PDB file of C-alpha atoms in Angstrom:
ATOM      1  CA  MET V 183      -4.786  18.602  38.550  1.00 84.00           C
ATOM      2  CA  SER V 184      -7.764  18.762  36.226  1.00 94.00           C
ATOM      3  CA  VAL V 185      -7.182  17.318  32.732  1.00 96.00           C
ATOM      4  CA  THR V 186     -10.049  17.488  30.238  1.00 97.00           C
ATOM      5  CA  PHE V 187     -10.486  16.631  26.572  1.00 98.00           C
ATOM      6  CA  GLU V 188     -12.586  18.142  23.824  1.00 98.00           C
ATOM      7  CA  LYS V 189     -13.238  16.745  20.361  1.00 98.00           C
ATOM      8  CA  LEU V 190     -12.149  19.212  17.698  1.00 98.00           C
ATOM      9  CA  THR V 191     -15.029  19.768  15.300  1.00 97.00           C
ATOM     10  CA  GLU V 192     -14.547  23.341  14.078  1.00 96.00           C
ATOM     11  CA  PRO V 193     -11.012  24.737  14.181  1.00 96.00           C
ATOM     12  CA  THR V 194     -10.668  28.401  15.093  1.00 94.00           C
ATOM     13  CA  ARG V 195      -7.897  30.871  14.382  1.00 93.00           C
ATOM     14  CA  GLU V 196      -6.845  30.661  18.040  1.00 95.00           C
ATOM     15  CA  ILE V 197      -6.525  26.872  17.922  1.00 96.00           C
ATOM     16  CA  ALA V 198      -4.550  27.114  14.671  1.00 95.00           C
ATOM     17  CA  GLU V 199      -2.218  29.616  16.378  1.00 96.00           C
ATOM     18  CA  SER V 200      -1.543  27.098  19.163  1.00 96.00           C
ATOM     19  CA  TYR V 201      -0.770  24.411  16.571  1.00 96.00           C
ATOM     20  CA  ASN V 202       1.568  26.847  14.791  1.00 93.00           C
ATOM     21  CA  GLN V 203       3.410  27.526  18.024  1.00 95.00           C
ATOM     22  CA  TRP V 204       3.868  23.797  18.736  1.00 96.00           C
ATOM     23  CA  GLU V 205       4.780  22.859  15.147  1.00 93.00           C
ATOM     24  CA  ASN V 206       7.507  25.503  15.058  1.00 93.00           C
ATOM     25  CA  ASP V 207       8.920  25.201  18.580  1.00 93.00           C
ATOM     26  CA  PRO V 208      12.603  24.231  18.125  1.00 90.00           C
ATOM     27  CA  ASP V 209      12.386  21.956  21.191  1.00 89.00           C
ATOM     28  CA  LEU V 210       9.296  20.148  19.859  1.00 92.00           C
ATOM     29  CA  ILE V 211      10.144  19.809  16.164  1.00 91.00           C
ATOM     30  CA  PRO V 212      12.406  16.770  16.700  1.00 91.00           C
ATOM     31  CA  MET V 213       9.740  15.123  18.858  1.00 91.00           C
ATOM     32  CA  ILE V 214       6.739  15.519  16.567  1.00 91.00           C
ATOM     33  CA  ARG V 215       7.929  15.072  12.985  1.00 91.00           C
ATOM     34  CA  PRO V 216      10.661  13.144  11.216  1.00 92.00           C
ATOM     35  CA  ASN V 217      13.541  15.190   9.873  1.00 90.00           C
ATOM     36  CA  LYS V 218      16.080  13.804   7.421  1.00 89.00           C
ATOM     37  CA  ASP V 219      18.757  16.398   8.209  1.00 85.00           C
ATOM     38  CA  LYS V 220      19.523  19.604  10.099  1.00 82.00           C
ATOM     39  CA  GLU V 221      17.909  21.759   7.410  1.00 85.00           C
ATOM     40  CA  ALA V 222      14.606  19.856   7.611  1.00 82.00           C
ATOM     41  CA  ALA V 223      14.672  20.096  11.414  1.00 80.00           C
ATOM     42  CA  GLY V 224      14.536  23.893  11.164  1.00 80.00           C
ATOM     43  CA  LYS V 225      11.820  24.082   8.517  1.00 84.00           C
ATOM     44  CA  ARG V 226       8.773  26.094   9.567  1.00 87.00           C
ATOM     45  CA  TYR V 227       5.222  24.976   8.924  1.00 87.00           C
ATOM     46  CA  THR V 228       2.136  27.143   8.801  1.00 92.00           C
ATOM     47  CA  VAL V 229      -1.022  25.675  10.283  1.00 93.00           C
ATOM     48  CA  THR V 230      -4.312  27.358   9.459  1.00 92.00           C
ATOM     49  CA  ALA V 231      -7.873  26.632  10.504  1.00 94.00           C
ATOM     50  CA  GLU V 232      -8.424  25.413   6.920  1.00 95.00           C
ATOM     51  CA  ASN V 233      -5.472  22.952   7.228  1.00 94.00           C
ATOM     52  CA  LEU V 234      -7.050  21.625  10.403  1.00 96.00           C
ATOM     53  CA  ARG V 235     -10.477  21.298   8.738  1.00 97.00           C
ATOM     54  CA  LYS V 236      -8.897  19.159   6.003  1.00 96.00           C
ATOM     55  CA  ARG V 237      -7.168  17.030   8.631  1.00 96.00           C
ATOM     56  CA  LEU V 238     -10.534  16.364  10.278  1.00 97.00           C
ATOM     57  CA  GLN V 239     -11.674  14.592   7.095  1.00 97.00           C
ATOM     58  CA  ASP V 240      -9.704  11.484   8.083  1.00 97.00           C
ATOM     59  CA  HIS V 241      -8.484  12.122  11.655  1.00 98.00           C
ATOM     60  CA  GLU V 242     -10.322  12.195  14.944  1.00 98.00           C
ATOM     61  CA  VAL V 243      -8.722  15.041  16.907  1.00 98.00           C
ATOM     62  CA  PHE V 244      -9.067  15.875  20.591  1.00 98.00           C
ATOM     63  CA  LEU V 245      -7.721  18.931  22.396  1.00 98.00           C
ATOM     64  CA  ILE V 246      -6.026  18.501  25.782  1.00 98.00           C
ATOM     65  CA  TYR V 247      -6.655  21.027  28.553  1.00 97.00           C
ATOM     66  CA  VAL V 248      -4.952  21.272  31.955  1.00 96.00           C
ATOM     67  CA  GLU V 249      -6.779  23.468  34.452  1.00 95.00           C
ATOM     68  CA  GLY V 250      -8.822  24.844  31.538  1.00 95.00           C
ATOM     69  CA  VAL V 251      -5.765  25.867  29.480  1.00 96.00           C
ATOM     70  CA  LEU V 252      -5.113  24.304  26.054  1.00 97.00           C
ATOM     71  CA  VAL V 253      -1.801  22.417  26.333  1.00 97.00           C
ATOM     72  CA  GLY V 254      -1.876  19.925  23.473  1.00 97.00           C
ATOM     73  CA  GLU V 255      -3.710  17.636  21.132  1.00 97.00           C
ATOM     74  CA  MET V 256      -4.086  13.971  20.333  1.00 98.00           C
ATOM     75  CA  ASN V 257      -5.477  12.239  17.306  1.00 98.00           C
ATOM     76  CA  TYR V 258      -5.993   8.986  15.521  1.00 98.00           C
ATOM     77  CA  ILE V 259      -6.508   7.804  11.974  1.00 98.00           C
ATOM     78  CA  VAL V 260      -7.712   4.359  10.918  1.00 98.00           C
ATOM     79  CA  ASN V 261      -5.604   2.142   8.618  1.00 97.00           C
ATOM     80  CA  PRO V 262      -3.163   4.759   7.273  1.00 97.00           C
ATOM     81  CA  GLY V 263      -0.630   3.601   4.678  1.00 96.00           C
ATOM     82  CA  HIS V 264       2.344   4.108   6.996  1.00 96.00           C
ATOM     83  CA  LEU V 265       1.375   1.352   9.457  1.00 97.00           C
ATOM     84  CA  PHE V 266       4.201  -1.111  10.004  1.00 96.00           C
ATOM     85  CA  ASP V 267       1.686  -3.938  10.442  1.00 95.00           C
ATOM     86  CA  LYS V 268      -0.946  -3.385   7.745  1.00 95.00           C
ATOM     87  CA  ARG V 269      -3.619  -5.213   9.754  1.00 93.00           C
ATOM     88  CA  GLN V 270      -7.065  -3.738   9.139  1.00 94.00           C
ATOM     89  CA  ASP V 271      -9.025  -1.979  11.874  1.00 96.00           C
ATOM     90  CA  THR V 272      -5.877  -0.445  13.353  1.00 98.00           C
ATOM     91  CA  ALA V 273      -5.736   3.072  14.765  1.00 98.00           C
ATOM     92  CA  TRP V 274      -2.519   5.062  14.359  1.00 98.00           C
ATOM     93  CA  ILE V 275      -2.238   7.579  17.163  1.00 98.00           C
ATOM     94  CA  GLY V 276      -0.357  10.796  17.768  1.00 96.00           C
ATOM     95  CA  ILE V 277      -0.089  13.041  20.797  1.00 97.00           C
ATOM     96  CA  THR V 278       1.569  16.398  21.404  1.00 96.00           C
ATOM     97  CA  ILE V 279       1.784  18.159  24.747  1.00 96.00           C
ATOM     98  CA  GLY V 280       2.820  21.460  23.232  1.00 96.00           C
ATOM     99  CA  GLU V 281       2.826  23.673  26.295  1.00 96.00           C
ATOM    100  CA  PRO V 282       5.628  23.167  28.840  1.00 92.00           C
ATOM    101  CA  ASP V 283       3.140  23.683  31.698  1.00 88.00           C
ATOM    102  CA  GLY V 284       1.278  20.583  30.517  1.00 91.00           C
ATOM    103  CA  ARG V 285       4.275  18.245  30.671  1.00 92.00           C
ATOM    104  CA  GLY V 286       5.386  16.023  33.514  1.00 89.00           C
ATOM    105  CA  LYS V 287       2.055  16.178  35.344  1.00 87.00           C
ATOM    106  CA  GLY V 288       0.309  13.055  34.054  1.00 93.00           C
ATOM    107  CA  ALA V 289      -1.635  14.771  31.265  1.00 95.00           C
ATOM    108  CA  GLY V 290      -0.036  12.524  28.637  1.00 95.00           C
ATOM    109  CA  TYR V 291      -0.983   9.399  30.570  1.00 96.00           C
ATOM    110  CA  GLN V 292      -4.575  10.561  31.015  1.00 97.00           C
ATOM    111  CA  ALA V 293      -4.775  11.607  27.371  1.00 97.00           C
ATOM    112  CA  MET V 294      -3.564   8.217  26.167  1.00 97.00           C
ATOM    113  CA  ARG V 295      -6.098   6.393  28.349  1.00 98.00           C
ATOM    114  CA  PHE V 296      -8.873   8.633  27.020  1.00 98.00           C
ATOM    115  CA  LEU V 297      -7.795   8.041  23.419  1.00 98.00           C
ATOM    116  CA  GLU V 298      -7.660   4.269  23.940  1.00 98.00           C
ATOM    117  CA  LYS V 299     -11.258   4.330  25.225  1.00 98.00           C
ATOM    118  CA  GLU V 300     -12.389   6.378  22.214  1.00 98.00           C
ATOM    119  CA  ILE V 301     -10.705   3.933  19.837  1.00 98.00           C
ATOM    120  CA  ALA V 302     -12.174   0.893  21.614  1.00 98.00           C
ATOM    121  CA  ALA V 303     -15.654   2.479  21.514  1.00 98.00           C
ATOM    122  CA  ARG V 304     -15.288   2.686  17.743  1.00 97.00           C
ATOM    123  CA  GLY V 305     -14.755  -1.081  17.693  1.00 97.00           C
ATOM    124  CA  LEU V 306     -11.082  -1.019  16.763  1.00 97.00           C
ATOM    125  CA  LYS V 307      -8.941  -3.732  18.339  1.00 96.00           C
ATOM    126  CA  ARG V 308      -5.375  -2.569  17.703  1.00 98.00           C
ATOM    127  CA  ILE V 309      -3.356   0.630  18.109  1.00 98.00           C
ATOM    128  CA  GLU V 310       0.010   1.338  16.513  1.00 98.00           C
ATOM    129  CA  LEU V 311       2.278   4.310  17.122  1.00 98.00           C
ATOM    130  CA  GLY V 312       5.777   5.485  16.378  1.00 98.00           C
ATOM    131  CA  VAL V 313       8.135   7.002  18.921  1.00 98.00           C
ATOM    132  CA  PHE V 314      11.570   8.314  18.073  1.00 97.00           C
ATOM    133  CA  GLU V 315      14.395   6.389  19.710  1.00 97.00           C
ATOM    134  CA  PHE V 316      15.718   9.388  21.657  1.00 97.00           C
ATOM    135  CA  ASN V 317      12.309  10.173  23.224  1.00 96.00           C
ATOM    136  CA  GLU V 318      12.818   8.017  26.294  1.00 95.00           C
ATOM    137  CA  THR V 319      10.068   9.724  28.307  1.00 93.00           C
ATOM    138  CA  ALA V 320       7.384   8.832  25.755  1.00 96.00           C
ATOM    139  CA  HIS V 321       8.816   5.340  25.241  1.00 95.00           C
ATOM    140  CA  LYS V 322       8.596   4.718  29.007  1.00 96.00           C
ATOM    141  CA  LEU V 323       4.997   5.981  29.105  1.00 96.00           C
ATOM    142  CA  TYR V 324       3.925   3.707  26.253  1.00 98.00           C
ATOM    143  CA  ARG V 325       5.521   0.658  27.893  1.00 98.00           C
ATOM    144  CA  LYS V 326       3.757   1.545  31.151  1.00 97.00           C
ATOM    145  CA  LEU V 327       0.461   1.619  29.247  1.00 98.00           C
ATOM    146  CA  GLY V 328       1.072  -1.852  27.810  1.00 98.00           C
ATOM    147  CA  TYR V 329       2.467  -1.077  24.359  1.00 98.00           C
ATOM    148  CA  ARG V 330       5.140  -3.398  23.035  1.00 98.00           C
ATOM    149  CA  GLU V 331       7.801  -2.805  20.439  1.00 98.00           C
ATOM    150  CA  VAL V 332       7.148  -4.477  17.092  1.00 98.00           C
ATOM    151  CA  ALA V 333       9.819  -2.898  14.869  1.00 98.00           C
ATOM    152  CA  ARG V 334      12.572  -0.324  14.541  1.00 97.00           C
ATOM    153  CA  ILE V 335      13.010   1.687  11.388  1.00 97.00           C
ATOM    154  CA  PRO V 336      16.668   2.798  11.413  1.00 97.00           C
ATOM    155  CA  ASP V 337      17.918   6.250  10.417  1.00 96.00           C
ATOM    156  CA  PHE V 338      14.393   7.652  10.442  1.00 96.00           C
ATOM    157  CA  THR V 339      14.898  11.121  11.921  1.00 94.00           C
ATOM    158  CA  TYR V 340      17.661  13.631  12.610  1.00 93.00           C
ATOM    159  CA  LYS V 341      18.365  15.208  15.994  1.00 93.00           C
ATOM    160  CA  ASP V 342      21.495  16.762  17.497  1.00 92.00           C
ATOM    161  CA  GLY V 343      23.840  15.640  14.734  1.00 92.00           C
ATOM    162  CA  SER V 344      22.666  12.020  14.601  1.00 94.00           C
ATOM    163  CA  MET V 345      20.093   9.904  12.859  1.00 95.00           C
ATOM    164  CA  TRP V 346      17.707   7.967  15.119  1.00 97.00           C
ATOM    165  CA  ALA V 347      15.314   5.055  14.665  1.00 97.00           C
ATOM    166  CA  ASP V 348      11.546   5.198  14.736  1.00 97.00           C
ATOM    167  CA  ILE V 349      10.328   2.599  17.235  1.00 98.00           C
ATOM    168  CA  ARG V 350       6.968   1.153  16.240  1.00 98.00           C
ATOM    169  CA  MET V 351       4.810  -0.047  19.117  1.00 98.00           C
ATOM    170  CA  GLU V 352       1.421  -1.709  19.313  1.00 98.00           C
ATOM    171  CA  LYS V 353      -1.290  -2.507  21.791  1.00 98.00           C
ATOM    172  CA  HIS V 354      -4.230  -4.847  21.382  1.00 98.00           C
ATOM    173  CA  LEU V 355      -7.415  -3.643  23.020  1.00 95.00           C
TER     174      LEU V 355
END
């Protein structure tokens, strides 16, 4: 399987449409954004090329392709306010494999390794991420890659009638 990555520099309408699809997929919403209740979990978001351009002002964004087909994105931001450990020179990362055909084939693992190399090349020494408690697949992947749990923020997001914690994990490069 061929997995490739491309830095997003100029968002197009087509890329924004893919983001819209992922952001509003009922199966993905609980995985990619915190929701305080059932109503928030069903809220739709509109992503435009202009939204993505604004995001590029403080995020480094990379598109994920499997066999030449766009299946997801990953990104990082340096020293955002929501870090659990406010240590400077920390990258906060996010990853979404939005297309079902891109899941379960190692694309997430390869994407994370790529992102870690990009962050290290920038001279950053620490990565922090959040993974929702119910997302056992992602939690297992992060442990496999050497991330360790540093905190749990209880009652952080809603899914299937329950509130779940946000597990904060870190890795030193």
